[in-house]
């Protein structure tokens, strides 16, 4: 009986720590770094490079998620009392230890790959802390900081592969920047009440819900236009073209649905489907590239 209680307590703590890290987002960051490696090399990286690249993205992103939980603590006590810190499932000490461990692990992984990647990893850690501490309420500048961090995951992959200036990697980084910025701005149109409570200067609060969504649609259109560049530049071939045209069609359809959404719940559902479409697109393109079919 005592052993069962210990096991249940351990599982509950593991779930709480996973919720603290928001595991799906660091996982996505790690995958994007490996994606950058594959795109830069035109094939699979060595296993050590893939593991260290993934670890860099996962742990640096995870550190940002953890510190975000700390700086949002007072707001979450009201809006999300079930989150790990306000609910007491994770203590402040446990959060601090986790943040330190994730930061060190990400920096060590980056250092083992290249000094340039280590410098960028340090910069991304600083950006994450500044955003969580002060710039989240700044509106567009904060949105852009998040989008830059997302776009840099692909570029970090190029650095990890020893090809930091690869054109296709930078193009994918720019695509990720546009896509994430579009979602960030659309998100402000869905979270107006919460943002108003904390005094955020978002586009939606400053200019209205529909103007913010129109700005988001323009960014999605920019993403779609830029997504054709890898084919037009000759970096990727017909396999990529077929995959990206299918993805672009889905993104255009969902983005239009997001613009016409009537409630925050409906809009968030469209945003989730956009995110999943983007993720699926990346996976398909990576498989094609790894198999030399793109």
PDB file of N, CA, C and O in Angstrom, residues 162-227:
ATOM      1  N   UNK A 162      26.986  22.961 -38.998  1.00  0.00           N
ATOM      2  CA  UNK A 162      28.186  23.567 -39.552  1.00  0.00           C
ATOM      3  C   UNK A 162      27.932  24.405 -40.790  1.00  0.00           C
ATOM      4  O   UNK A 162      28.875  24.748 -41.510  1.00  0.00           O
ATOM      5  N   UNK A 163      26.653  24.768 -41.035  1.00  0.00           N
ATOM      6  CA  UNK A 163      26.298  25.575 -42.202  1.00  0.00           C
ATOM      7  C   UNK A 163      25.404  26.729 -41.770  1.00  0.00           C
ATOM      8  O   UNK A 163      24.209  26.770 -42.105  1.00  0.00           O
ATOM      9  N   UNK A 164      25.962  27.679 -41.017  1.00  0.00           N
ATOM     10  CA  UNK A 164      25.140  28.739 -40.409  1.00  0.00           C
ATOM     11  C   UNK A 164      24.527  29.711 -41.407  1.00  0.00           C
ATOM     12  O   UNK A 164      23.571  30.399 -41.062  1.00  0.00           O
ATOM     13  N   UNK A 165      25.051  29.802 -42.634  1.00  0.00           N
ATOM     14  CA  UNK A 165      24.540  30.770 -43.595  1.00  0.00           C
ATOM     15  C   UNK A 165      23.759  30.104 -44.733  1.00  0.00           C
ATOM     16  O   UNK A 165      23.542  30.717 -45.773  1.00  0.00           O
ATOM     17  N   UNK A 166      23.312  28.890 -44.537  1.00  0.00           N
ATOM     18  CA  UNK A 166      22.593  28.172 -45.581  1.00  0.00           C
ATOM     19  C   UNK A 166      21.283  28.880 -45.926  1.00  0.00           C
ATOM     20  O   UNK A 166      20.475  29.192 -45.041  1.00  0.00           O
ATOM     21  N   UNK A 167      21.052  29.121 -47.224  1.00  0.00           N
ATOM     22  CA  UNK A 167      19.895  29.893 -47.655  1.00  0.00           C
ATOM     23  C   UNK A 167      18.567  29.265 -47.317  1.00  0.00           C
ATOM     24  O   UNK A 167      17.630  29.944 -46.872  1.00  0.00           O
ATOM     25  N   UNK A 168      18.435  27.946 -47.511  1.00  0.00           N
ATOM     26  CA  UNK A 168      17.157  27.303 -47.249  1.00  0.00           C
ATOM     27  C   UNK A 168      16.834  27.326 -45.757  1.00  0.00           C
ATOM     28  O   UNK A 168      15.669  27.470 -45.354  1.00  0.00           O
ATOM     29  N   UNK A 169      17.853  27.223 -44.910  1.00  0.00           N
ATOM     30  CA  UNK A 169      17.637  27.265 -43.468  1.00  0.00           C
ATOM     31  C   UNK A 169      17.130  28.649 -43.045  1.00  0.00           C
ATOM     32  O   UNK A 169      16.175  28.770 -42.258  1.00  0.00           O
ATOM     33  N   UNK A 170      17.746  29.705 -43.566  1.00  0.00           N
ATOM     34  CA  UNK A 170      17.302  31.058 -43.230  1.00  0.00           C
ATOM     35  C   UNK A 170      15.903  31.332 -43.770  1.00  0.00           C
ATOM     36  O   UNK A 170      15.109  32.049 -43.141  1.00  0.00           O
ATOM     37  N   UNK A 171      15.588  30.755 -44.924  1.00  0.00           N
ATOM     38  CA  UNK A 171      14.232  30.925 -45.461  1.00  0.00           C
ATOM     39  C   UNK A 171      13.207  30.258 -44.552  1.00  0.00           C
ATOM     40  O   UNK A 171      12.153  30.840 -44.256  1.00  0.00           O
ATOM     41  N   UNK A 172      13.510  29.058 -44.090  1.00  0.00           N
ATOM     42  CA  UNK A 172      12.586  28.395 -43.168  1.00  0.00           C
ATOM     43  C   UNK A 172      12.499  29.145 -41.841  1.00  0.00           C
ATOM     44  O   UNK A 172      11.439  29.200 -41.221  1.00  0.00           O
ATOM     45  N   UNK A 173      13.621  29.727 -41.408  1.00  0.00           N
ATOM     46  CA  UNK A 173      13.576  30.546 -40.203  1.00  0.00           C
ATOM     47  C   UNK A 173      12.656  31.740 -40.376  1.00  0.00           C
ATOM     48  O   UNK A 173      11.866  32.079 -39.483  1.00  0.00           O
ATOM     49  N   UNK A 174      12.729  32.392 -41.549  1.00  0.00           N
ATOM     50  CA  UNK A 174      11.861  33.538 -41.834  1.00  0.00           C
ATOM     51  C   UNK A 174      10.402  33.100 -41.937  1.00  0.00           C
ATOM     52  O   UNK A 174       9.489  33.803 -41.471  1.00  0.00           O
ATOM     53  N   UNK A 175      10.164  31.938 -42.541  1.00  0.00           N
ATOM     54  CA  UNK A 175       8.803  31.416 -42.618  1.00  0.00           C
ATOM     55  C   UNK A 175       8.238  31.163 -41.220  1.00  0.00           C
ATOM     56  O   UNK A 175       7.083  31.513 -40.928  1.00  0.00           O
ATOM     57  N   UNK A 176       9.043  30.556 -40.355  1.00  0.00           N
ATOM     58  CA  UNK A 176       8.599  30.293 -38.992  1.00  0.00           C
ATOM     59  C   UNK A 176       8.320  31.594 -38.247  1.00  0.00           C
ATOM     60  O   UNK A 176       7.364  31.686 -37.470  1.00  0.00           O
ATOM     61  N   UNK A 177       9.164  32.616 -38.489  1.00  0.00           N
ATOM     62  CA  UNK A 177       8.954  33.921 -37.873  1.00  0.00           C
ATOM     63  C   UNK A 177       7.596  34.504 -38.280  1.00  0.00           C
ATOM     64  O   UNK A 177       6.812  34.942 -37.431  1.00  0.00           O
ATOM     65  N   UNK A 178       7.300  34.508 -39.575  1.00  0.00           N
ATOM     66  CA  UNK A 178       6.044  35.071 -40.060  1.00  0.00           C
ATOM     67  C   UNK A 178       4.847  34.290 -39.523  1.00  0.00           C
ATOM     68  O   UNK A 178       3.843  34.888 -39.094  1.00  0.00           O
ATOM     69  N   UNK A 179       4.954  32.965 -39.545  1.00  0.00           N
ATOM     70  CA  UNK A 179       3.844  32.127 -39.085  1.00  0.00           C
ATOM     71  C   UNK A 179       3.579  32.356 -37.604  1.00  0.00           C
ATOM     72  O   UNK A 179       2.428  32.543 -37.181  1.00  0.00           O
ATOM     73  N   UNK A 180       4.648  32.352 -36.807  1.00  0.00           N
ATOM     74  CA  UNK A 180       4.453  32.508 -35.368  1.00  0.00           C
ATOM     75  C   UNK A 180       3.968  33.909 -35.019  1.00  0.00           C
ATOM     76  O   UNK A 180       3.119  34.069 -34.139  1.00  0.00           O
ATOM     77  N   UNK A 181       4.491  34.934 -35.708  1.00  0.00           N
ATOM     78  CA  UNK A 181       4.031  36.294 -35.441  1.00  0.00           C
ATOM     79  C   UNK A 181       2.554  36.427 -35.788  1.00  0.00           C
ATOM     80  O   UNK A 181       1.791  37.092 -35.064  1.00  0.00           O
ATOM     81  N   UNK A 182       2.125  35.793 -36.883  1.00  0.00           N
ATOM     82  CA  UNK A 182       0.706  35.808 -37.246  1.00  0.00           C
ATOM     83  C   UNK A 182      -0.137  35.181 -36.142  1.00  0.00           C
ATOM     84  O   UNK A 182      -1.198  35.713 -35.767  1.00  0.00           O
ATOM     85  N   UNK A 183       0.325  34.059 -35.593  1.00  0.00           N
ATOM     86  CA  UNK A 183      -0.424  33.407 -34.516  1.00  0.00           C
ATOM     87  C   UNK A 183      -0.390  34.222 -33.227  1.00  0.00           C
ATOM     88  O   UNK A 183      -1.381  34.285 -32.503  1.00  0.00           O
ATOM     89  N   UNK A 184       0.758  34.838 -32.935  1.00  0.00           N
ATOM     90  CA  UNK A 184       0.851  35.666 -31.733  1.00  0.00           C
ATOM     91  C   UNK A 184      -0.150  36.826 -31.789  1.00  0.00           C
ATOM     92  O   UNK A 184      -0.841  37.116 -30.809  1.00  0.00           O
ATOM     93  N   UNK A 185      -0.212  37.498 -32.928  1.00  0.00           N
ATOM     94  CA  UNK A 185      -1.120  38.635 -33.070  1.00  0.00           C
ATOM     95  C   UNK A 185      -2.571  38.167 -33.047  1.00  0.00           C
ATOM     96  O   UNK A 185      -3.435  38.798 -32.405  1.00  0.00           O
ATOM     97  N   UNK A 186      -2.860  37.054 -33.726  1.00  0.00           N
ATOM     98  CA  UNK A 186      -4.216  36.506 -33.666  1.00  0.00           C
ATOM     99  C   UNK A 186      -4.578  36.133 -32.232  1.00  0.00           C
ATOM    100  O   UNK A 186      -5.724  36.325 -31.798  1.00  0.00           O
ATOM    101  N   UNK A 187      -3.592  35.624 -31.495  1.00  0.00           N
ATOM    102  CA  UNK A 187      -3.839  35.264 -30.104  1.00  0.00           C
ATOM    103  C   UNK A 187      -4.256  36.454 -29.256  1.00  0.00           C
ATOM    104  O   UNK A 187      -5.076  36.319 -28.337  1.00  0.00           O
ATOM    105  N   UNK A 188      -3.717  37.646 -29.571  1.00  0.00           N
ATOM    106  CA  UNK A 188      -4.119  38.833 -28.804  1.00  0.00           C
ATOM    107  C   UNK A 188      -5.580  39.179 -29.052  1.00  0.00           C
ATOM    108  O   UNK A 188      -6.235  39.768 -28.190  1.00  0.00           O
ATOM    109  N   UNK A 189      -6.091  38.813 -30.229  1.00  0.00           N
ATOM    110  CA  UNK A 189      -7.510  39.053 -30.517  1.00  0.00           C
ATOM    111  C   UNK A 189      -8.398  38.073 -29.756  1.00  0.00           C
ATOM    112  O   UNK A 189      -9.586  38.345 -29.548  1.00  0.00           O
ATOM    113  N   UNK A 190      -7.843  36.934 -29.353  1.00  0.00           N
ATOM    114  CA  UNK A 190      -8.608  35.937 -28.604  1.00  0.00           C
ATOM    115  C   UNK A 190      -8.501  36.146 -27.089  1.00  0.00           C
ATOM    116  O   UNK A 190      -9.326  35.643 -26.343  1.00  0.00           O
ATOM    117  N   UNK A 191      -7.477  36.873 -26.652  1.00  0.00           N
ATOM    118  CA  UNK A 191      -7.204  37.011 -25.214  1.00  0.00           C
ATOM    119  C   UNK A 191      -7.353  38.446 -24.732  1.00  0.00           C
ATOM    120  O   UNK A 191      -6.634  38.894 -23.839  1.00  0.00           O
ATOM    121  N   UNK A 192      -8.273  39.184 -25.313  1.00  0.00           N
ATOM    122  CA  UNK A 192      -8.372  40.605 -25.010  1.00  0.00           C
ATOM    123  C   UNK A 192      -8.713  40.877 -23.546  1.00  0.00           C
ATOM    124  O   UNK A 192      -8.170  41.809 -22.945  1.00  0.00           O
ATOM    125  N   UNK A 193      -9.582  40.077 -22.966  1.00  0.00           N
ATOM    126  CA  UNK A 193      -9.985  40.322 -21.580  1.00  0.00           C
ATOM    127  C   UNK A 193      -8.819  40.124 -20.619  1.00  0.00           C
ATOM    128  O   UNK A 193      -8.561  40.950 -19.744  1.00  0.00           O
ATOM    129  N   UNK A 194      -8.102  39.016 -20.786  1.00  0.00           N
ATOM    130  CA  UNK A 194      -6.952  38.769 -19.916  1.00  0.00           C
ATOM    131  C   UNK A 194      -5.862  39.801 -20.115  1.00  0.00           C
ATOM    132  O   UNK A 194      -5.245  40.260 -19.146  1.00  0.00           O
ATOM    133  N   UNK A 195      -5.608  40.195 -21.373  1.00  0.00           N
ATOM    134  CA  UNK A 195      -4.581  41.201 -21.658  1.00  0.00           C
ATOM    135  C   UNK A 195      -4.972  42.559 -21.086  1.00  0.00           C
ATOM    136  O   UNK A 195      -4.116  43.326 -20.635  1.00  0.00           O
ATOM    137  N   UNK A 196      -6.271  42.869 -21.108  1.00  0.00           N
ATOM    138  CA  UNK A 196      -6.726  44.146 -20.541  1.00  0.00           C
ATOM    139  C   UNK A 196      -6.474  44.180 -19.035  1.00  0.00           C
ATOM    140  O   UNK A 196      -6.085  45.211 -18.480  1.00  0.00           O
ATOM    141  N   UNK A 197      -6.657  43.058 -18.372  1.00  0.00           N
ATOM    142  CA  UNK A 197      -6.453  42.996 -16.917  1.00  0.00           C
ATOM    143  C   UNK A 197      -5.014  43.289 -16.541  1.00  0.00           C
ATOM    144  O   UNK A 197      -4.755  43.914 -15.509  1.00  0.00           O
ATOM    145  N   UNK A 198      -4.065  42.851 -17.364  1.00  0.00           N
ATOM    146  CA  UNK A 198      -2.661  43.051 -17.010  1.00  0.00           C
ATOM    147  C   UNK A 198      -2.041  44.265 -17.702  1.00  0.00           C
ATOM    148  O   UNK A 198      -0.833  44.472 -17.647  1.00  0.00           O
ATOM    149  N   UNK A 199      -2.860  45.059 -18.382  1.00  0.00           N
ATOM    150  CA  UNK A 199      -2.382  46.308 -18.969  1.00  0.00           C
ATOM    151  C   UNK A 199      -1.505  46.145 -20.186  1.00  0.00           C
ATOM    152  O   UNK A 199      -0.651  46.997 -20.454  1.00  0.00           O
ATOM    153  N   UNK A 200      -1.707  45.078 -20.943  1.00  0.00           N
ATOM    154  CA  UNK A 200      -0.898  44.841 -22.132  1.00  0.00           C
ATOM    155  C   UNK A 200      -1.294  45.804 -23.252  1.00  0.00           C
ATOM    156  O   UNK A 200      -2.459  46.178 -23.379  1.00  0.00           O
ATOM    157  N   UNK A 201      -0.310  46.194 -24.064  1.00  0.00           N
ATOM    158  CA  UNK A 201      -0.558  47.103 -25.183  1.00  0.00           C
ATOM    159  C   UNK A 201      -0.551  46.317 -26.496  1.00  0.00           C
ATOM    160  O   UNK A 201       0.290  46.530 -27.363  1.00  0.00           O
ATOM    161  N   UNK A 202      -1.490  45.400 -26.627  1.00  0.00           N
ATOM    162  CA  UNK A 202      -1.548  44.559 -27.817  1.00  0.00           C
ATOM    163  C   UNK A 202      -2.240  45.296 -28.959  1.00  0.00           C
ATOM    164  O   UNK A 202      -2.965  46.279 -28.746  1.00  0.00           O
ATOM    165  N   UNK A 203      -2.011  44.808 -30.181  1.00  0.00           N
ATOM    166  CA  UNK A 203      -2.670  45.409 -31.335  1.00  0.00           C
ATOM    167  C   UNK A 203      -4.185  45.333 -31.205  1.00  0.00           C
ATOM    168  O   UNK A 203      -4.897  46.272 -31.582  1.00  0.00           O
ATOM    169  N   UNK A 204      -4.685  44.221 -30.673  1.00  0.00           N
ATOM    170  CA  UNK A 204      -6.128  44.059 -30.541  1.00  0.00           C
ATOM    171  C   UNK A 204      -6.717  45.085 -29.573  1.00  0.00           C
ATOM    172  O   UNK A 204      -7.791  45.648 -29.829  1.00  0.00           O
ATOM    173  N   UNK A 205      -6.044  45.347 -28.468  1.00  0.00           N
ATOM    174  CA  UNK A 205      -6.558  46.318 -27.493  1.00  0.00           C
ATOM    175  C   UNK A 205      -6.389  47.755 -27.985  1.00  0.00           C
ATOM    176  O   UNK A 205      -7.223  48.616 -27.704  1.00  0.00           O
ATOM    177  N   UNK A 206      -5.325  48.011 -28.724  1.00  0.00           N
ATOM    178  CA  UNK A 206      -5.063  49.374 -29.186  1.00  0.00           C
ATOM    179  C   UNK A 206      -5.907  49.758 -30.404  1.00  0.00           C
ATOM    180  O   UNK A 206      -6.354  50.900 -30.528  1.00  0.00           O
ATOM    181  N   UNK A 207      -6.135  48.799 -31.307  1.00  0.00           N
ATOM    182  CA  UNK A 207      -6.798  49.129 -32.570  1.00  0.00           C
ATOM    183  C   UNK A 207      -8.068  48.334 -32.828  1.00  0.00           C
ATOM    184  O   UNK A 207      -8.796  48.644 -33.778  1.00  0.00           O
ATOM    185  N   UNK A 208      -8.329  47.305 -32.033  1.00  0.00           N
ATOM    186  CA  UNK A 208      -9.540  46.520 -32.218  1.00  0.00           C
ATOM    187  C   UNK A 208      -9.253  45.104 -32.688  1.00  0.00           C
ATOM    188  O   UNK A 208      -8.176  44.807 -33.230  1.00  0.00           O
ATOM    189  N   UNK A 209     -10.222  44.235 -32.485  1.00  0.00           N
ATOM    190  CA  UNK A 209     -10.066  42.816 -32.798  1.00  0.00           C
ATOM    191  C   UNK A 209      -9.857  42.578 -34.292  1.00  0.00           C
ATOM    192  O   UNK A 209      -8.932  41.868 -34.689  1.00  0.00           O
ATOM    193  N   UNK A 210     -10.708  43.159 -35.130  1.00  0.00           N
ATOM    194  CA  UNK A 210     -10.618  42.899 -36.561  1.00  0.00           C
ATOM    195  C   UNK A 210      -9.341  43.455 -37.196  1.00  0.00           C
ATOM    196  O   UNK A 210      -8.721  42.766 -38.016  1.00  0.00           O
ATOM    197  N   UNK A 211      -8.892  44.668 -36.864  1.00  0.00           N
ATOM    198  CA  UNK A 211      -7.606  45.124 -37.402  1.00  0.00           C
ATOM    199  C   UNK A 211      -6.447  44.197 -37.013  1.00  0.00           C
ATOM    200  O   UNK A 211      -5.545  43.960 -37.827  1.00  0.00           O
ATOM    201  N   UNK A 212      -6.468  43.671 -35.786  1.00  0.00           N
ATOM    202  CA  UNK A 212      -5.415  42.739 -35.380  1.00  0.00           C
ATOM    203  C   UNK A 212      -5.472  41.465 -36.211  1.00  0.00           C
ATOM    204  O   UNK A 212      -4.437  40.941 -36.657  1.00  0.00           O
ATOM    205  N   UNK A 213      -6.680  40.966 -36.460  1.00  0.00           N
ATOM    206  CA  UNK A 213      -6.813  39.757 -37.270  1.00  0.00           C
ATOM    207  C   UNK A 213      -6.421  40.020 -38.722  1.00  0.00           C
ATOM    208  O   UNK A 213      -5.859  39.142 -39.383  1.00  0.00           O
ATOM    209  N   UNK A 214      -6.692  41.241 -39.231  1.00  0.00           N
ATOM    210  CA  UNK A 214      -6.256  41.567 -40.589  1.00  0.00           C
ATOM    211  C   UNK A 214      -4.727  41.570 -40.681  1.00  0.00           C
ATOM    212  O   UNK A 214      -4.145  41.081 -41.664  1.00  0.00           O
ATOM    213  N   UNK A 215      -4.067  42.109 -39.662  1.00  0.00           N
ATOM    214  CA  UNK A 215      -2.601  42.079 -39.636  1.00  0.00           C
ATOM    215  C   UNK A 215      -2.101  40.638 -39.618  1.00  0.00           C
ATOM    216  O   UNK A 215      -1.128  40.291 -40.299  1.00  0.00           O
ATOM    217  N   UNK A 216      -2.780  39.786 -38.865  1.00  0.00           N
ATOM    218  CA  UNK A 216      -2.413  38.377 -38.815  1.00  0.00           C
ATOM    219  C   UNK A 216      -2.568  37.731 -40.190  1.00  0.00           C
ATOM    220  O   UNK A 216      -1.703  36.961 -40.631  1.00  0.00           O
ATOM    221  N   UNK A 217      -3.654  38.054 -40.886  1.00  0.00           N
ATOM    222  CA  UNK A 217      -3.884  37.475 -42.215  1.00  0.00           C
ATOM    223  C   UNK A 217      -2.788  37.900 -43.201  1.00  0.00           C
ATOM    224  O   UNK A 217      -2.348  37.106 -44.042  1.00  0.00           O
ATOM    225  N   UNK A 218      -2.350  39.148 -43.120  1.00  0.00           N
ATOM    226  CA  UNK A 218      -1.272  39.617 -44.001  1.00  0.00           C
ATOM    227  C   UNK A 218       0.014  38.836 -43.753  1.00  0.00           C
ATOM    228  O   UNK A 218       0.753  38.505 -44.695  1.00  0.00           O
ATOM    229  N   UNK A 219       0.287  38.527 -42.501  1.00  0.00           N
ATOM    230  CA  UNK A 219       1.486  37.757 -42.170  1.00  0.00           C
ATOM    231  C   UNK A 219       1.372  36.317 -42.676  1.00  0.00           C
ATOM    232  O   UNK A 219       2.353  35.745 -43.174  1.00  0.00           O
ATOM    233  N   UNK A 220       0.180  35.725 -42.557  1.00  0.00           N
ATOM    234  CA  UNK A 220      -0.015  34.386 -43.118  1.00  0.00           C
ATOM    235  C   UNK A 220       0.183  34.413 -44.632  1.00  0.00           C
ATOM    236  O   UNK A 220       0.763  33.487 -45.219  1.00  0.00           O
ATOM    237  N   UNK A 221      -0.300  35.474 -45.293  1.00  0.00           N
ATOM    238  CA  UNK A 221      -0.101  35.611 -46.743  1.00  0.00           C
ATOM    239  C   UNK A 221       1.392  35.723 -47.070  1.00  0.00           C
ATOM    240  O   UNK A 221       1.870  35.146 -48.059  1.00  0.00           O
ATOM    241  N   UNK A 222       2.130  36.475 -46.239  1.00  0.00           N
ATOM    242  CA  UNK A 222       3.581  36.575 -46.428  1.00  0.00           C
ATOM    243  C   UNK A 222       4.262  35.228 -46.280  1.00  0.00           C
ATOM    244  O   UNK A 222       5.185  34.893 -47.039  1.00  0.00           O
ATOM    245  N   UNK A 223       3.798  34.438 -45.311  1.00  0.00           N
ATOM    246  CA  UNK A 223       4.339  33.087 -45.133  1.00  0.00           C
ATOM    247  C   UNK A 223       4.114  32.256 -46.388  1.00  0.00           C
ATOM    248  O   UNK A 223       5.031  31.577 -46.875  1.00  0.00           O
ATOM    249  N   UNK A 224       2.896  32.292 -46.917  1.00  0.00           N
ATOM    250  CA  UNK A 224       2.573  31.493 -48.097  1.00  0.00           C
ATOM    251  C   UNK A 224       3.443  31.906 -49.286  1.00  0.00           C
ATOM    252  O   UNK A 224       3.974  31.067 -50.016  1.00  0.00           O
ATOM    253  N   UNK A 225       3.604  33.226 -49.474  1.00  0.00           N
ATOM    254  CA  UNK A 225       4.448  33.692 -50.571  1.00  0.00           C
ATOM    255  C   UNK A 225       5.891  33.256 -50.411  1.00  0.00           C
ATOM    256  O   UNK A 225       6.520  32.761 -51.366  1.00  0.00           O
ATOM    257  N   UNK A 226       6.432  33.394 -49.206  1.00  0.00           N
ATOM    258  CA  UNK A 226       7.831  33.027 -48.960  1.00  0.00           C
ATOM    259  C   UNK A 226       8.048  31.532 -49.064  1.00  0.00           C
ATOM    260  O   UNK A 226       9.148  31.075 -49.422  1.00  0.00           O
ATOM    261  N   UNK A 227       7.008  30.751 -48.778  1.00  0.00           N
ATOM    262  CA  UNK A 227       7.160  29.290 -48.784  1.00  0.00           C
ATOM    263  C   UNK A 227       7.502  28.741 -50.163  1.00  0.00           C
ATOM    264  O   UNK A 227       7.983  27.615 -50.287  1.00  0.00           O
TER     265      UNK A 227
END
